[in-house]
CSV table of C-alpha atoms and ligand atoms in Angstrom, one decimal:
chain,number,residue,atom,x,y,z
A,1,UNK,CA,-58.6,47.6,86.2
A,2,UNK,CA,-59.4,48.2,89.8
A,3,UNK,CA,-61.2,51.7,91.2
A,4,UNK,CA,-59.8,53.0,94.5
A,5,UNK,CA,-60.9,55.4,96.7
A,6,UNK,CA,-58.3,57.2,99.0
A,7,UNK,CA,-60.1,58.7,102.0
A,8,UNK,CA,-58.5,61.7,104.1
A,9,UNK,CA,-59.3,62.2,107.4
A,10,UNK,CA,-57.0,65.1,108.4
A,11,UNK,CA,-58.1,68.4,109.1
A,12,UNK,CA,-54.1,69.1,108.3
A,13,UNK,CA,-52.9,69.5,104.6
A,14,UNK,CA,-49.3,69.9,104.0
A,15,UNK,CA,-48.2,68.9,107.5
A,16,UNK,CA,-50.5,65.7,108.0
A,17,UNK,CA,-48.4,62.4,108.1
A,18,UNK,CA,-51.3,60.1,107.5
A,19,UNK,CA,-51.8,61.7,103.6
A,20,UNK,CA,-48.1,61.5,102.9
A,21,UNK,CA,-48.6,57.4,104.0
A,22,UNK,CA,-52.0,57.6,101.6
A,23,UNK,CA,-49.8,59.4,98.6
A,24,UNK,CA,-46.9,56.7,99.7
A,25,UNK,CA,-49.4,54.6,99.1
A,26,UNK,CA,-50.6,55.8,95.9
A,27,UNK,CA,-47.3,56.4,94.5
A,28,UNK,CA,-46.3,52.5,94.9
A,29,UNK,CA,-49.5,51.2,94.0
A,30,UNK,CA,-49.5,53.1,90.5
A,31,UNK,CA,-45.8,51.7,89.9
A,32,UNK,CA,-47.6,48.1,90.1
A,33,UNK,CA,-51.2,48.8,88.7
A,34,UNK,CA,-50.6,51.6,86.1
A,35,UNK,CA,-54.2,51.1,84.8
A,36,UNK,CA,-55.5,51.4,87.9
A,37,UNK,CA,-57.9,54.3,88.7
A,38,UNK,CA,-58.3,56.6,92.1
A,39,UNK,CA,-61.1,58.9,93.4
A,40,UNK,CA,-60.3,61.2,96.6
A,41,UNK,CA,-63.1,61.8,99.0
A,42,UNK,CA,-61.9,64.4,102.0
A,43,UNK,CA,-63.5,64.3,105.1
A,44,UNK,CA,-61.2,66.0,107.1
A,45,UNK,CA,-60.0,69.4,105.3
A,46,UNK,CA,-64.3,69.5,104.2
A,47,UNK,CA,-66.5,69.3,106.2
A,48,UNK,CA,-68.6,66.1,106.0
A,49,UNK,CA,-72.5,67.0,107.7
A,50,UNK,CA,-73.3,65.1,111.1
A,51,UNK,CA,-76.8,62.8,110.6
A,52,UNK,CA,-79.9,64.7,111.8
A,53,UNK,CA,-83.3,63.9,113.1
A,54,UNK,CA,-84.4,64.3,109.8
A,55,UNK,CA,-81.8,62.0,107.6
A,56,UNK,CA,-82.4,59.5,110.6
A,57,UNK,CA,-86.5,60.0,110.3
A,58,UNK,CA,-85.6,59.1,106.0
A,59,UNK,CA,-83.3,56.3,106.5
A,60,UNK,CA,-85.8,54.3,108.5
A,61,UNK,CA,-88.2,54.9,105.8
A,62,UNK,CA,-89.0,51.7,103.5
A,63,UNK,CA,-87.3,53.3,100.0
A,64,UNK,CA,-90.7,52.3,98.4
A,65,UNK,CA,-92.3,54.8,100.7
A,66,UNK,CA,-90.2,57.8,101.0
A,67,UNK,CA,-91.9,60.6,99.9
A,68,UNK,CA,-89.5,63.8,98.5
A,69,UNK,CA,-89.5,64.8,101.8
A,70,UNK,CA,-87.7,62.1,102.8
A,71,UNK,CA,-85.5,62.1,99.6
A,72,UNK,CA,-83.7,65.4,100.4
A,73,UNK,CA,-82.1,64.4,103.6
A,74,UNK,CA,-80.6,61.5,102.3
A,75,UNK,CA,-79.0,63.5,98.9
A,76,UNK,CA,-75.5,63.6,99.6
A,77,UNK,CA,-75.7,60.1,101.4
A,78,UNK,CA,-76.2,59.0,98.5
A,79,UNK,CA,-73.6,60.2,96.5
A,80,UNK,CA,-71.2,59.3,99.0
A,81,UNK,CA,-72.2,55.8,99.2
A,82,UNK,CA,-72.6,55.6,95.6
A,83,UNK,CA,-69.1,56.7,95.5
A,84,UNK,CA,-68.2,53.7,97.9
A,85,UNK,CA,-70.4,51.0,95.9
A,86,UNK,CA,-68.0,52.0,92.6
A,87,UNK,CA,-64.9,51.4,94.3
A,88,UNK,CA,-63.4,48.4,94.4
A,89,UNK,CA,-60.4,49.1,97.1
A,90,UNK,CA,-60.7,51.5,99.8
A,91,UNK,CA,-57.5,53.3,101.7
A,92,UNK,CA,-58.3,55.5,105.0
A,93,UNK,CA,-55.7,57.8,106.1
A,94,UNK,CA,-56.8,58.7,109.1
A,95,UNK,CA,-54.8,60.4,112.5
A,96,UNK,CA,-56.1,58.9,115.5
A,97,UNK,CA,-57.3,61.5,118.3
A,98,UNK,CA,-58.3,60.9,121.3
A,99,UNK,CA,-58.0,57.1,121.2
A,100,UNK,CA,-60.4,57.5,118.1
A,101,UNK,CA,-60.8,59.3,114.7
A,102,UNK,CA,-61.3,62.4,113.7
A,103,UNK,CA,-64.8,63.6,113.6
A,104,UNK,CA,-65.1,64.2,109.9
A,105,UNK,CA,-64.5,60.4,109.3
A,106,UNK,CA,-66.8,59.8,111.8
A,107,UNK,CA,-69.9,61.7,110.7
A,108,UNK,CA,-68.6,60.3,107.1
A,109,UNK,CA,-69.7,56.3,108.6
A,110,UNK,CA,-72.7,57.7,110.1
A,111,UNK,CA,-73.4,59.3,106.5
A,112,UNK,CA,-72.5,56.1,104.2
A,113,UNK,CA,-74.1,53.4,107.0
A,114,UNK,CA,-77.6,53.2,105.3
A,115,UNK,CA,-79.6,50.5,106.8
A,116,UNK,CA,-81.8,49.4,103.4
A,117,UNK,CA,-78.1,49.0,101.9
A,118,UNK,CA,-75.6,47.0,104.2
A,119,UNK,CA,-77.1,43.3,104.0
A,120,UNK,CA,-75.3,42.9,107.9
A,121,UNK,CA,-78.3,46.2,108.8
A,122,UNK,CA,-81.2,43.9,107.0
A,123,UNK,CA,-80.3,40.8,108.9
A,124,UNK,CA,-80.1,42.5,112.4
A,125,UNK,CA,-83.2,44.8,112.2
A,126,UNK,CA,-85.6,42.5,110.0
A,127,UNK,CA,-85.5,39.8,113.5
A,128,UNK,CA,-87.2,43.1,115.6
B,201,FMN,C1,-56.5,66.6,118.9
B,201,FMN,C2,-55.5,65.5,118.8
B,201,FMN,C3,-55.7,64.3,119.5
B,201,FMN,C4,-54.8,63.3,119.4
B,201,FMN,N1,-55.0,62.1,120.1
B,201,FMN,C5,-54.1,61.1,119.9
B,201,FMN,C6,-54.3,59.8,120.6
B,201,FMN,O1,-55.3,59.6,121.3
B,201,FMN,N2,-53.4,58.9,120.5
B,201,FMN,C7,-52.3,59.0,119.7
B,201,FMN,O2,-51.4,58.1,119.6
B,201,FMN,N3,-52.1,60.2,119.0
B,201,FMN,C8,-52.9,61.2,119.1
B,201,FMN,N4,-52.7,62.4,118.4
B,201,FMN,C9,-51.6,62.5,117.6
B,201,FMN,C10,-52.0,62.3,116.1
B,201,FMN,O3,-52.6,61.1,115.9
B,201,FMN,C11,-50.7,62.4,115.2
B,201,FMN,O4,-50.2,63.7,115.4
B,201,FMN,C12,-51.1,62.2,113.7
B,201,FMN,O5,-49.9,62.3,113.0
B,201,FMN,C13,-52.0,63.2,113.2
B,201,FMN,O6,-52.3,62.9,111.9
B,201,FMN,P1,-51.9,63.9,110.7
B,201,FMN,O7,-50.4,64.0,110.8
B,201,FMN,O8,-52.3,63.1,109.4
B,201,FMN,O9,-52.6,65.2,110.9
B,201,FMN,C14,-53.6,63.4,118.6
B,201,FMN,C15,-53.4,64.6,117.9
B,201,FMN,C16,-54.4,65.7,118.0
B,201,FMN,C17,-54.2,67.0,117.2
């Protein structure tokens, strides 16, 4: 049994293309995998929070030494990369403006990119 999370990046709802490719999606995936199990996590019809001088200040905190100050920034980080951990498959719809994404699924990376967890973060900054 697999654990996939679908990720929606449109601020749109019944209109949006990119969540009827993500239902498409779902809808033929199920038909193969029936024990299969999905979470949803919107970023575009929510609104995920931007990073602030604080969370940044607490990310770059050793974990062993964060104080609770330091804990509280970081609160729903956590869940959301929790959330990404448990999952073993993960589908993006996601429109692209402006040569980019949409803002929500931006600030949603900035959110889940934690530097004490992503081995690739450890590597680059333990050299400096
Ligand atoms: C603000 C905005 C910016 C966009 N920028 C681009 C773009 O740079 N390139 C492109 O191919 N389409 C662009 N589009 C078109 C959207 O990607 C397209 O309408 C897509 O279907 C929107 O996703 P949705 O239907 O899930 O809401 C833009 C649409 C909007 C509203």
């Amino acid at each position: 049994m697999k654990k996939i999370l679908i990720i929606n990046a449109s601020p749109r709802n019944g209109k949006s293309h990119s969540r009827k490719l993500t239902e498409l999606f779902v809808k033929t995936w199920v038909k193969r995998y029936p024990e299969d199990l999905f979470t949803y996590r919107e970023v575009g019809l929510s609104s995920i929070p931007h990073i602030t001088e604080s969370w940044i200040a607490s990310a770059f905190v050793k974990v062993e030494d964060r104080t609770e100050e330091n804990q509280r920034p970081l609160e729903f980080s956590n869940v959301l990369v929790r959330e990404l951990q448990a999952a073993d498959i993960y589908v993006i719809g996601t429109p692209m403006y402006n040569w980019s994404i949409p803002s929500g699924l931006k600030a949603y990376i900035d959110q889940v990119m934690r530097i004490e967890i992503l081995p690739i973060f450890r590597t680059n900054f333990s050299k400096s």
